[in-house]
Short mmCIF file of C-alpha atoms in Angstrom, two decimals:
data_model
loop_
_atom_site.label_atom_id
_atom_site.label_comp_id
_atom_site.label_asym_id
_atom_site.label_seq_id
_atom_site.Cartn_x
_atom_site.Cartn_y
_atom_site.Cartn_z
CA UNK A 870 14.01 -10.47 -49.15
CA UNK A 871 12.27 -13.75 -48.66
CA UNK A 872 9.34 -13.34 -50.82
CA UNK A 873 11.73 -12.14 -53.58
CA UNK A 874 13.67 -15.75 -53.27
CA UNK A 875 10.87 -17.66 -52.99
CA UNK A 876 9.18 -15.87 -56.08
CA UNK A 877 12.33 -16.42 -58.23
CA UNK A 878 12.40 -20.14 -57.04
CA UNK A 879 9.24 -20.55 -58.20
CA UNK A 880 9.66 -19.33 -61.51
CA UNK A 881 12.38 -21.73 -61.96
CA UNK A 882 10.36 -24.90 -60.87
CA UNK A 883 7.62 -23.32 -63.23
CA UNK A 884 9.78 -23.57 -66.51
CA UNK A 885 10.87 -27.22 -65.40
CA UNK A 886 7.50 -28.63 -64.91
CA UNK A 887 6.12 -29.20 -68.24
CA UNK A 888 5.17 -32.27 -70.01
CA UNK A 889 3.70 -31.67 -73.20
CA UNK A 890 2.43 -35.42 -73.46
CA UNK A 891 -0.92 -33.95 -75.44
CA UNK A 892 1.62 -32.40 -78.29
CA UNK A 893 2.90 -35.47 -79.11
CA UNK A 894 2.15 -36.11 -82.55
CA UNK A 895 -0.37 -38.88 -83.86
CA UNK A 896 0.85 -40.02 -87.44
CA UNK A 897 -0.37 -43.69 -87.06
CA UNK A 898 0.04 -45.14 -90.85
CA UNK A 899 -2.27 -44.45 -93.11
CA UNK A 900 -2.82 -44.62 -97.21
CA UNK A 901 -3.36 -41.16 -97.21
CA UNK A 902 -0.06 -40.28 -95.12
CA UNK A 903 2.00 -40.90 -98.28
CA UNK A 904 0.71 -37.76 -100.30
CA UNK A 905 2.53 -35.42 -97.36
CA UNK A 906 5.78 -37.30 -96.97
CA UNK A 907 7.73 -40.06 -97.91
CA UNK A 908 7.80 -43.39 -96.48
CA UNK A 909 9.28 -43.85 -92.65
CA UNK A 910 12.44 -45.67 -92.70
CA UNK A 911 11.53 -47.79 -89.28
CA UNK A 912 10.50 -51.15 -89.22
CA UNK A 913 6.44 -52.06 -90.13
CA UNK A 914 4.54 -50.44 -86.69
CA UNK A 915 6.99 -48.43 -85.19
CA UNK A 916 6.95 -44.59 -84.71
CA UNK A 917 9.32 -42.20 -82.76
CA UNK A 918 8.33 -38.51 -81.95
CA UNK A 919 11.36 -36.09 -80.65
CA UNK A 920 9.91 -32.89 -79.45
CA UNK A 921 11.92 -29.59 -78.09
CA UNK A 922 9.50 -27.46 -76.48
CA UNK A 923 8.96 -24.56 -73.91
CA UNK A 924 6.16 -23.87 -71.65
CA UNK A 925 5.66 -20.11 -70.39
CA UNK A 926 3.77 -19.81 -66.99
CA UNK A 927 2.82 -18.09 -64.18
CA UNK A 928 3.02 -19.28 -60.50
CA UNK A 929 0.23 -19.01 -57.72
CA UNK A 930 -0.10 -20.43 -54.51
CA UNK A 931 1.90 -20.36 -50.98
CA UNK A 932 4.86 -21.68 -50.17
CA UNK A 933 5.83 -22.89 -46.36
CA UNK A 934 8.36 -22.70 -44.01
CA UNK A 935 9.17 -23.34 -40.61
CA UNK A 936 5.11 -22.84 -39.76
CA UNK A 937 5.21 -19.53 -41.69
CA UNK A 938 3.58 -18.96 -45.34
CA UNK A 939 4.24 -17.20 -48.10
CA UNK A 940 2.13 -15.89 -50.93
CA UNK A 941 3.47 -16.64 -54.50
CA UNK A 942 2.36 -14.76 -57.02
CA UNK A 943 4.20 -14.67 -60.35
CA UNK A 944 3.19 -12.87 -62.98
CA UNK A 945 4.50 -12.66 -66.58
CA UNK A 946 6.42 -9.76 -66.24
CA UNK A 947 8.60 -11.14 -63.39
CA UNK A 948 9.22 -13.82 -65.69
CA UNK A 949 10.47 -11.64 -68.86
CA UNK A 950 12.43 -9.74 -66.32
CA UNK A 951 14.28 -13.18 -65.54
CA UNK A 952 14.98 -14.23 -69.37
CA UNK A 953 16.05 -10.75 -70.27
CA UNK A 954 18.41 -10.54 -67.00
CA UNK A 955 21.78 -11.75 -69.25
CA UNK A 956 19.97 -14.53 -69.76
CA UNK A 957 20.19 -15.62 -65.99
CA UNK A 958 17.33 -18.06 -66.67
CA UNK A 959 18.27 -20.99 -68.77
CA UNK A 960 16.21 -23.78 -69.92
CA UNK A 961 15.90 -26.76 -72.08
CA UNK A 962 12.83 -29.33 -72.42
CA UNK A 963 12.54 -32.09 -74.41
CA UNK A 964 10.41 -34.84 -75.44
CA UNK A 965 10.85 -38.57 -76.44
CA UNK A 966 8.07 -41.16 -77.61
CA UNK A 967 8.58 -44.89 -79.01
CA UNK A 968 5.65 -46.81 -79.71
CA UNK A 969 4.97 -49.97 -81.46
CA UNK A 970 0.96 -50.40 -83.05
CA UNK A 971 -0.86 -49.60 -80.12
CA UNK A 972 1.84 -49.34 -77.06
CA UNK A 973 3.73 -46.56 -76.49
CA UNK A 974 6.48 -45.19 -74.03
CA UNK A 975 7.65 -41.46 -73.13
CA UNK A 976 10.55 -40.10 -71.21
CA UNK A 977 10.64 -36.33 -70.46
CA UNK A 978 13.65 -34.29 -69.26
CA UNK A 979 13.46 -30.64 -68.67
CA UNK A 980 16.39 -28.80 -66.54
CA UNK A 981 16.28 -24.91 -65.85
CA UNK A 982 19.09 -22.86 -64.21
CA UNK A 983 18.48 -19.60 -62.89
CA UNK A 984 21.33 -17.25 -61.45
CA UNK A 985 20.75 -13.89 -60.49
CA UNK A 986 21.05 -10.90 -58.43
CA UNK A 987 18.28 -8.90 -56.72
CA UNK A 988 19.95 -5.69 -55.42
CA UNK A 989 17.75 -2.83 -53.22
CA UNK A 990 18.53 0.28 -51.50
CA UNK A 991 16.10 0.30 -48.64
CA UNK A 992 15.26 3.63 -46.64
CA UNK A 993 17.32 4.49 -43.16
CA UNK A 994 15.74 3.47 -39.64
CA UNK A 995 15.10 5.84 -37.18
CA UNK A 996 14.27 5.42 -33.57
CA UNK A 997 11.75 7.25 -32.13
CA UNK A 998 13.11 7.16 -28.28
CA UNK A 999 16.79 8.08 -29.52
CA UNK A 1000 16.35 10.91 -32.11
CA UNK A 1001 20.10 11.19 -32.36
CA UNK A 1002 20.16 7.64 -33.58
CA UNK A 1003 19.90 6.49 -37.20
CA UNK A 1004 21.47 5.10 -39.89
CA UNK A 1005 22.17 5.53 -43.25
CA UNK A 1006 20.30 3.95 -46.39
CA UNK A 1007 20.73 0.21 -46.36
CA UNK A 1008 22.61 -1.47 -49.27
CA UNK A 1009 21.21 -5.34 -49.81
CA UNK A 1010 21.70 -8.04 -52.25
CA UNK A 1011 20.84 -11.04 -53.00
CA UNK A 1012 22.25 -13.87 -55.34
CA UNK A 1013 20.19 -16.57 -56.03
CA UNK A 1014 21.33 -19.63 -58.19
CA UNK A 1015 18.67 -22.69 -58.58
CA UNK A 1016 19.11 -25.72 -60.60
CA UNK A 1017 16.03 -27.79 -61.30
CA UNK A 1018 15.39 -31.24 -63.23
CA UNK A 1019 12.47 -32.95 -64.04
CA UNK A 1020 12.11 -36.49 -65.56
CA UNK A 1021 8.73 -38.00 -66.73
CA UNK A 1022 8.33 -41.75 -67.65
CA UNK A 1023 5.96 -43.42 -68.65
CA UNK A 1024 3.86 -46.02 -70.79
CA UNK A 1025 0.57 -46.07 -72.59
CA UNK A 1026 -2.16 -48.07 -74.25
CA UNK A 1027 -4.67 -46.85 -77.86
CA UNK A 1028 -7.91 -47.90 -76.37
CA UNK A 1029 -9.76 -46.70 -79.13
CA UNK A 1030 -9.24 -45.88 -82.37
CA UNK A 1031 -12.10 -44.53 -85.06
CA UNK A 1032 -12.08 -43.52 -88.74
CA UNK A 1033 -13.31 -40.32 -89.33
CA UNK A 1034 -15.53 -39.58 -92.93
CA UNK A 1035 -12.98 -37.41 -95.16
CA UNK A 1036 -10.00 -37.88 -92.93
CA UNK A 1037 -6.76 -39.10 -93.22
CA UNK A 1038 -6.45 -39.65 -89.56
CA UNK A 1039 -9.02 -41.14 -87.10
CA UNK A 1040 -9.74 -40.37 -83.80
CA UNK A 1041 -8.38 -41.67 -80.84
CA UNK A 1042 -8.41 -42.35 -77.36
CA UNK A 1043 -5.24 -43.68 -74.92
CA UNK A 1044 -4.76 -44.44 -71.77
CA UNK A 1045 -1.25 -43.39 -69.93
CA UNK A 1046 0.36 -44.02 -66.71
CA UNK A 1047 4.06 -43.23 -65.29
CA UNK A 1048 6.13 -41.07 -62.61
CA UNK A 1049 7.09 -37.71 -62.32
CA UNK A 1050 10.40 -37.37 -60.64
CA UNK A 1051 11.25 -33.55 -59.68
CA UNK A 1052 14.74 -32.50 -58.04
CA UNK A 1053 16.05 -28.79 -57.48
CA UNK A 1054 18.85 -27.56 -55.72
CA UNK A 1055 18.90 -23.90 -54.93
CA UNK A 1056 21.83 -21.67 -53.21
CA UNK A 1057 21.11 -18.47 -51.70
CA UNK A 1058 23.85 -15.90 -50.87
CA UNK A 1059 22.81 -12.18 -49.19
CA UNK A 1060 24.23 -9.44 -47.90
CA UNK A 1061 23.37 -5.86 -46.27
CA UNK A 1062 25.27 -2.77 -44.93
CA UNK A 1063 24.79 0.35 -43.27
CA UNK A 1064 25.96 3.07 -41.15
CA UNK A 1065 24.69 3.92 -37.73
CA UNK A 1066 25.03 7.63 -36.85
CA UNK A 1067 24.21 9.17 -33.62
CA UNK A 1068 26.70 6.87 -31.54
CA UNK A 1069 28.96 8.68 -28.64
CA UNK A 1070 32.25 6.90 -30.44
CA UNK A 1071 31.17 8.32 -33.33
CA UNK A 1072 29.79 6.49 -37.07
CA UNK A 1073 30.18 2.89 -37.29
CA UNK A 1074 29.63 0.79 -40.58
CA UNK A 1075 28.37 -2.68 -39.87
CA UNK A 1076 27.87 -5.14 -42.48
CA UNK A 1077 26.48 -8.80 -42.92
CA UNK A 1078 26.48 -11.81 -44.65
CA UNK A 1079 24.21 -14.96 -45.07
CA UNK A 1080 24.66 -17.85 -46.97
CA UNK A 1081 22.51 -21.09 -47.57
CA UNK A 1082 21.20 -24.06 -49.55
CA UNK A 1083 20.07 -27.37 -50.19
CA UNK A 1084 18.00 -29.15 -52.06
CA UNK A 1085 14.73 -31.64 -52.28
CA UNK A 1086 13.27 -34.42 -54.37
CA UNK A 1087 10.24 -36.50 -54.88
CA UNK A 1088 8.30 -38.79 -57.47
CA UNK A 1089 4.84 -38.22 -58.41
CA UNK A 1090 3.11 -41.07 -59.76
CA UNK A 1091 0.20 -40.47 -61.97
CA UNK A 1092 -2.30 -41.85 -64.15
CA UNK A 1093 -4.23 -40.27 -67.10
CA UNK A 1094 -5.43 -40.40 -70.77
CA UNK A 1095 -5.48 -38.51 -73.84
CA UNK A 1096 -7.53 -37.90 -77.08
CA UNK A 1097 -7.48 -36.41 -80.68
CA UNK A 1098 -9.40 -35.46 -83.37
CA UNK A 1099 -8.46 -34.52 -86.67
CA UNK A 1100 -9.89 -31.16 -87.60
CA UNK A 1101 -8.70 -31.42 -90.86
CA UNK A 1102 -6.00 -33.47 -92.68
CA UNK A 1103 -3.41 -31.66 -91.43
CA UNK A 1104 -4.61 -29.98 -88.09
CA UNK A 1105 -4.78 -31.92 -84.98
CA UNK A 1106 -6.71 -31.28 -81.84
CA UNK A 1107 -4.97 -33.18 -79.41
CA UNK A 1108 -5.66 -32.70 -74.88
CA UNK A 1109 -4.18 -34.93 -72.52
CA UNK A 1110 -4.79 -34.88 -68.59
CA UNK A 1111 -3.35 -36.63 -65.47
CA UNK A 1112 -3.76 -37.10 -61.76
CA UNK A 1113 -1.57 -38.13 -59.42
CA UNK A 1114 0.98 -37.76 -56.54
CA UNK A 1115 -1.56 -40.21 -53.90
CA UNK A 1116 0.54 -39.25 -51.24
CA UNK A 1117 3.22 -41.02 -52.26
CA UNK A 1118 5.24 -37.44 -53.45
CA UNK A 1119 2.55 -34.86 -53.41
CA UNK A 1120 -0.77 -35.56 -51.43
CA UNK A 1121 -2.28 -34.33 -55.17
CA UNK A 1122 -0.94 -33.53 -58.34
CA UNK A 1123 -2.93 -32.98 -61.25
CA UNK A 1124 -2.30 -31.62 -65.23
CA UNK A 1125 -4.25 -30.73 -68.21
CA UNK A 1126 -2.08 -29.72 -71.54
CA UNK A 1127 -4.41 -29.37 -75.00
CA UNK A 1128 -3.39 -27.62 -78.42
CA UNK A 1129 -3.62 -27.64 -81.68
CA UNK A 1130 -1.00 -29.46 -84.25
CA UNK A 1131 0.31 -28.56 -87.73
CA UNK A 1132 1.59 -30.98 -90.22
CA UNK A 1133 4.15 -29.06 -92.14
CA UNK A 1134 4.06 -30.10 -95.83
CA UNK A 1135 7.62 -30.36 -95.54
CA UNK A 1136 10.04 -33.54 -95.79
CA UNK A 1137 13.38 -32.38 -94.59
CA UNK A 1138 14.85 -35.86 -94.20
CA UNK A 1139 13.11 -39.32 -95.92
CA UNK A 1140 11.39 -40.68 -93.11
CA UNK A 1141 10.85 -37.54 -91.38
CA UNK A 1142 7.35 -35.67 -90.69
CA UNK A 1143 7.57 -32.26 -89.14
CA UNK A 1144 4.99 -30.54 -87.11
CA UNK A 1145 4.43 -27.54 -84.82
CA UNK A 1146 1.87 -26.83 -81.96
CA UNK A 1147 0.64 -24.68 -79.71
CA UNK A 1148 -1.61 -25.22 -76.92
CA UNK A 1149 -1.91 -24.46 -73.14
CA UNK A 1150 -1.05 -26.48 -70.02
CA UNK A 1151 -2.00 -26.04 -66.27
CA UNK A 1152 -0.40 -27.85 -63.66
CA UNK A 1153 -0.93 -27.76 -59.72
CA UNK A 1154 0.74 -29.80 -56.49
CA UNK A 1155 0.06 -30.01 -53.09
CA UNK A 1156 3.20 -31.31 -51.95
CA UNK A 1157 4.58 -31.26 -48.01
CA UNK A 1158 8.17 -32.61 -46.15
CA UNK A 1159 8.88 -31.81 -43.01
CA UNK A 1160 8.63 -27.60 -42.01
CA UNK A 1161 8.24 -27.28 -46.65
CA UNK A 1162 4.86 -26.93 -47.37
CA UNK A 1163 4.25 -25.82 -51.47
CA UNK A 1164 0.20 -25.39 -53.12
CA UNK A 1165 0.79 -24.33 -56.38
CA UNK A 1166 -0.86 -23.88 -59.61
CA UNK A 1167 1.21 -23.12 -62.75
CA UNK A 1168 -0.74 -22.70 -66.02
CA UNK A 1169 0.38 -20.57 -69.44
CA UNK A 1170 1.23 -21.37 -73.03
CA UNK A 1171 2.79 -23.79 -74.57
CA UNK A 1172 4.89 -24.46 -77.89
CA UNK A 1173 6.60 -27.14 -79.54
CA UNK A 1174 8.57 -28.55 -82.99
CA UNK A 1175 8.51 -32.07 -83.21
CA UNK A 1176 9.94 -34.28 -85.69
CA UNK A 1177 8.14 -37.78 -86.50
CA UNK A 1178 9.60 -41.03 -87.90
#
């Protein structure tokens, strides 16, 4: 049963580690901004992006314990299994940027919850010098519940910043540092019973229960940048990247997250710019405490709605 808890735990740190810093939206001012919405109702220079998003993606790697390893290998169809389990994953991301002319600030928060039940009937054992000695099929189960939450923080700098012929954005490049803090707490409940046959008292049912938990932190510190160029007025190619951990969390951590964006001719709300996007994200860690030893690499889609003012 331990690769089947470890797999599921990994799912759930999957959905909580995603940043999509490259999806934020780039609607510096601009005479040509006014023909797509109307004016923002924040002070000269200021802009705020709020951005719900979810990131879908697989898990490879190993995972440590005690001196003994673990292959991780989760594909997408462990991960629909998990969201259409009575919804026993839960998640929620969002995304927060304030930035004045050429500074800017993020915060991140993403918190998953997964609880569910892995149930098996496993085969009877034999023994081979005691042919009158068996037992029945074993009944197991396992409950797993983890909670996870991430927080990102950080600040950046527009190092550059070009106009582009025949477009009403320009190009630009920044330059980004911050922490990322991750947390998860996980409880693990399991049980198995069986009958042994073949015993001169007769059948006896035995039956047992474990129980366990606990849970582990860390901050990553990284540094980065990110670019964008304006494919057309209203499509954005935007990719961010970051490296980091330094041993101070993870002896390495590293990200990449690019997409494209959407201005949506749409003004729900003066002041108000919506956009979508959809891009892709890797992220990997190398991160060791103690007996816990994790290497690994989560990459997959990844969508967002933002809202600018």
């Amino acid at each position: 049963m331990r690769p089947v808890i470890r797999a599921l735990w990994a799912a759930g740190v999957a959905m909580a580690l995603a940043a999509p810093g490259a999806l934020a939206s780039d609607e510096r001012a601009s005479d040509s901004d006014a023909r797509r919405s109307q004016a923002s109702t924040l002070p000269p220079g200021w802009r705020i992006d709020f951005v719900p998003y979810l990131w879908l993606s697989t898990v490879r790697g190993t995972s440590s314990m005690g001196g003994r390893s673990t292959s991780v290998d989760v594909g997408y169809d462990e991960l629909f299994d998990l969201i259409g389990d009575h919804l026993s994953l839960l998640a929620g991301f969002a995304h927060l940027e304030v930035g004045h002319d050429r500074v800017f600030g993020f915060l991140d928060v993403a918190g998953t919850r997964i609880d569910t039940n892995e149930s098996a009937r496993l085969k009877g054992i034999t023994v081979p010098d005691f042919p009158n000695l068996s037992t029945t099929a074993i009944d197991a189960s396992v409950d797993l519940r983890l909670d996870s939450v991430i927080f990102e923080f950080g600040a950046g700098y527009r190092v550059l910043e070009l106009a582009l012929p025949n477009r009403a954005r320009p190009f630009y490049l920044e330059a980004l540092a911050g922490g990322r803090y991750i947390y998860f707490w996980t409880r693990v409940h399991a049980t198995a019973s069986t009958r042994i046959v073949g015993l001169p008292g007769g059948p006896r049912a035995i039956a047992r229960a474990v129980a366990g938990g606990g849970d582990i932190d860390w901050v990553d510190p990284f540094m980065g940048g990110r670019f964008g160029v304006p494919l057309t007025d209203d499509i954005l190619l935007s990719v961010r990247a970051d490296i980091g951990g330094f041993g101070a969390g993870s002896d390495l951590a590293w990200s990449m997250v690019g997409g494209l964006q959407y201005a949506i001719p749409w003004t729900p709300v003066a002041g108000v710019r919506p956009w979508f996007a959809l891009g892709y994200k890797l992220l990997s860690f190398d991160y060791q405490s103690g007996s816990l030893a994790l290497d690994l690499t989560y990459q997959g889609p990844a969508t967002a709605i933002g809202l600018s003012f």
